[in-house]
GROMACS .gro file of C-alpha atoms in nm:
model
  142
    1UNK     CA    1   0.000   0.000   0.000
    2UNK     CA    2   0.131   0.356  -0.082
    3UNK     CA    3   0.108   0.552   0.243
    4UNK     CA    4   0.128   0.913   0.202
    5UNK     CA    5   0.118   1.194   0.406
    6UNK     CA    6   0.146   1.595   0.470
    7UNK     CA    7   0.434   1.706   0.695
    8UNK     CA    8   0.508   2.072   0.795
    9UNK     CA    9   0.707   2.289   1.087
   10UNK     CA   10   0.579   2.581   1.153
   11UNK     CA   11   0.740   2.924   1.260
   12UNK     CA   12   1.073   2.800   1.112
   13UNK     CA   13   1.347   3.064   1.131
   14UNK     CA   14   1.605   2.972   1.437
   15UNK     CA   15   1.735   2.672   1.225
   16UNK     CA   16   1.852   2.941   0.942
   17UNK     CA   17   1.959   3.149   1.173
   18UNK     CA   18   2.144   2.875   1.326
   19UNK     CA   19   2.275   2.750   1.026
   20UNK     CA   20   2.385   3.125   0.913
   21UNK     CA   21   2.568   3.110   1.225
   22UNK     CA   22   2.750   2.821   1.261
   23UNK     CA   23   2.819   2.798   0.910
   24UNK     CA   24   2.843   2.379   0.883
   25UNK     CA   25   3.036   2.250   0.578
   26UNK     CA   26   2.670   2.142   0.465
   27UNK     CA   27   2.299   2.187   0.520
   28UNK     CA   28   2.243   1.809   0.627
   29UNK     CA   29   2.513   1.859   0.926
   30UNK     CA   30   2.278   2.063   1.119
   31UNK     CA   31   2.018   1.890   1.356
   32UNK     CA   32   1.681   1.940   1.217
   33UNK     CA   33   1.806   1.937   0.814
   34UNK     CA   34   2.006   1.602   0.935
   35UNK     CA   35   1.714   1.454   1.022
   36UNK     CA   36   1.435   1.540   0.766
   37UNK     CA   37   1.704   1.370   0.525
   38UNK     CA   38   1.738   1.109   0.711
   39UNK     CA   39   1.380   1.063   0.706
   40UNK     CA   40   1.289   1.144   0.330
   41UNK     CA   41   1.591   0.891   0.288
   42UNK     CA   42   1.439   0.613   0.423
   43UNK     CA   43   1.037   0.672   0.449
   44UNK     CA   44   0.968   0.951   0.155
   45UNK     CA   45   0.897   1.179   0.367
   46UNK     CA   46   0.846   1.532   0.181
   47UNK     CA   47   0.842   1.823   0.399
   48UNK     CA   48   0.745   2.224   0.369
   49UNK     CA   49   0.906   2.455   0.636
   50UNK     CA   50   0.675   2.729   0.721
   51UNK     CA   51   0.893   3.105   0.759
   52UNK     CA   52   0.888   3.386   0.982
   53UNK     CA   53   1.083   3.647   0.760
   54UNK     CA   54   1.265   3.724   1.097
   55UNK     CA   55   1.314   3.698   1.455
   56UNK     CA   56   1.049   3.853   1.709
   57UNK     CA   57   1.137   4.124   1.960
   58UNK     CA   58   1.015   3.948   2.237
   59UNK     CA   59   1.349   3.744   2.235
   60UNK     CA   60   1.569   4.020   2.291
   61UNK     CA   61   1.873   4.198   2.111
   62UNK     CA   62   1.949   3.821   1.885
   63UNK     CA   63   1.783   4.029   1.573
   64UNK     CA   64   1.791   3.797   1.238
   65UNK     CA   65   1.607   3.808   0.919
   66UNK     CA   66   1.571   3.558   0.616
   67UNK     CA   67   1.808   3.851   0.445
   68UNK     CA   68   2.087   3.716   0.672
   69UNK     CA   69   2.071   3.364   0.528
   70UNK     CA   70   2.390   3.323   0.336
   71UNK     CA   71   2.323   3.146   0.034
   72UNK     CA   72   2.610   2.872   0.080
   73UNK     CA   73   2.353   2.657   0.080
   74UNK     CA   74   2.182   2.701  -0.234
   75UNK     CA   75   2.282   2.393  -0.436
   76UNK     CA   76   2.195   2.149  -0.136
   77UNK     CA   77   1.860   2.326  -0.137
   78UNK     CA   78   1.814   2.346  -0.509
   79UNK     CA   79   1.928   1.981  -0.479
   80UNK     CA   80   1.639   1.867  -0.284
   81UNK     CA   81   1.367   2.088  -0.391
   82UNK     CA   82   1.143   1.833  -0.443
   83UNK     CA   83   1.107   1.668  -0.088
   84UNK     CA   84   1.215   2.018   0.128
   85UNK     CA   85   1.016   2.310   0.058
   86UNK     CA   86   1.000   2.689   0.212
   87UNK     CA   87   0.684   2.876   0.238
   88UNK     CA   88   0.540   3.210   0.341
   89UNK     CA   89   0.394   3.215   0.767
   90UNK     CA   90   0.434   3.545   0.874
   91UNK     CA   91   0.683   3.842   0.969
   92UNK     CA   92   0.746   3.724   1.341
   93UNK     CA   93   0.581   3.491   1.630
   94UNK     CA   94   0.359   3.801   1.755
   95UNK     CA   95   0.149   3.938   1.784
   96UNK     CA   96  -0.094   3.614   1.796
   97UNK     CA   97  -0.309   3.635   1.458
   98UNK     CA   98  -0.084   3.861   1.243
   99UNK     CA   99  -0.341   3.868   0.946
  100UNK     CA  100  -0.669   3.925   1.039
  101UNK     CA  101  -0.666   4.267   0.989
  102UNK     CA  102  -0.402   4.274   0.699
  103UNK     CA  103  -0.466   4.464   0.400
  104UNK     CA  104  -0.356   4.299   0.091
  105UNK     CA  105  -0.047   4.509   0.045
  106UNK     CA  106   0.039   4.377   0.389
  107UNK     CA  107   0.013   4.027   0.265
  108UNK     CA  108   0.157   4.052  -0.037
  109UNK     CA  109   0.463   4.290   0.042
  110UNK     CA  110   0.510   3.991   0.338
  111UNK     CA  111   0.485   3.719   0.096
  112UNK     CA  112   0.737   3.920  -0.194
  113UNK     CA  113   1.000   3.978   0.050
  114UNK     CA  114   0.977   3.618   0.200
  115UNK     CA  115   0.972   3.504  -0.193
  116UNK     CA  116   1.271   3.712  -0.262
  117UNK     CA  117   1.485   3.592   0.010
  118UNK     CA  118   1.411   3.247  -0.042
  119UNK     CA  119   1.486   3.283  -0.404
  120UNK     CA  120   1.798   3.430  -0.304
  121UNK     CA  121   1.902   3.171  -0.043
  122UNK     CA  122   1.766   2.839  -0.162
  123UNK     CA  123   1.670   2.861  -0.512
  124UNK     CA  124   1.286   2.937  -0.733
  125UNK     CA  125   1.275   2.538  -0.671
  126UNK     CA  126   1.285   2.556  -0.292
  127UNK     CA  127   0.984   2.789  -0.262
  128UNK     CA  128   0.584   2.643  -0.259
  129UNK     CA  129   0.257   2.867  -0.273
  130UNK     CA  130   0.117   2.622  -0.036
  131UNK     CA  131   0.021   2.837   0.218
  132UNK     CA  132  -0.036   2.835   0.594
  133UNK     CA  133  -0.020   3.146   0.723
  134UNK     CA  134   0.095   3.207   1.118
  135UNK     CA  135  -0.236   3.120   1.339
  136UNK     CA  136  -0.432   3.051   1.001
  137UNK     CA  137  -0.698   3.329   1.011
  138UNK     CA  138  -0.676   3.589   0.741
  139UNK     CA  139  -0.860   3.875   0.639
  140UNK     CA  140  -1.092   3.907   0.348
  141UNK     CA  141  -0.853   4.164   0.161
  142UNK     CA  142  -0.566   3.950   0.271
   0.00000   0.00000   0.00000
């Protein structure tokens, strides 16, 4: 029987700031990357990591943005574009339901600089318009 299912992390941005850095000699020596290969590997397993665009305030003075991903990484990401994809979540953690009052310029200027970054970083191939935006609930206009 062919099993398959839907896998995504949400708010993912302390792994790329992690990886940015500790700069590893490759993606796959960091924890989390490490093991999602391991597990696509062996299982299949395809998996979308859901972006802040940056760090939140509430953590302090460790500011970091998706601009301050090197892009050392590209070919590894480019490389497995079609199991490990990036997508659009929100700017930061808070506040709690970011969108439901967003305009659509909000949204989209949000979702273009997320794009570009990722684009930048990890390749066109790494990015998915599957969308799950950061505590799901979005305005009408957004």
């Amino acid at each position: 029987m062919n099993k398959k299912a839907y896998f995504y992390i949400d708010d993912t941005i302390w792994v790329l700031r992690d990886l940015a850095r500790t700069k590893p000699k490759s993606l796959f020596d960091t924890p989390l990357f490490s093991v999602l290969k391991k597990a696509h590997d062996e299982y299949g397993l395809k998996t979308q990591l859901n972006l802040f665009y940056r760090t939140d305030y509430f953590y302090g003075n460790d500011e970091f943005s998706l601009a301050d991903v090197p892009d050392t990484y590209k070919d590894e990401f480019e490389a497995s574009s079609d199991w490990l994809k990036l997508a659009f979540h929100a700017k930061q953690e808070f506040p709690d339901y970011p969108h439901i009052n967003a305009t659509y310029e909000d949204i989209r200027d949000l979702f273009q600089a997320i794009e570009q970054e990722v684009f930048r970083f990890a390749g066109k191939a790494s990015f998915t318009y599957g969308v799950c935006p950061h505590w799901v609930p979005v305005s009408k206009a957004g």
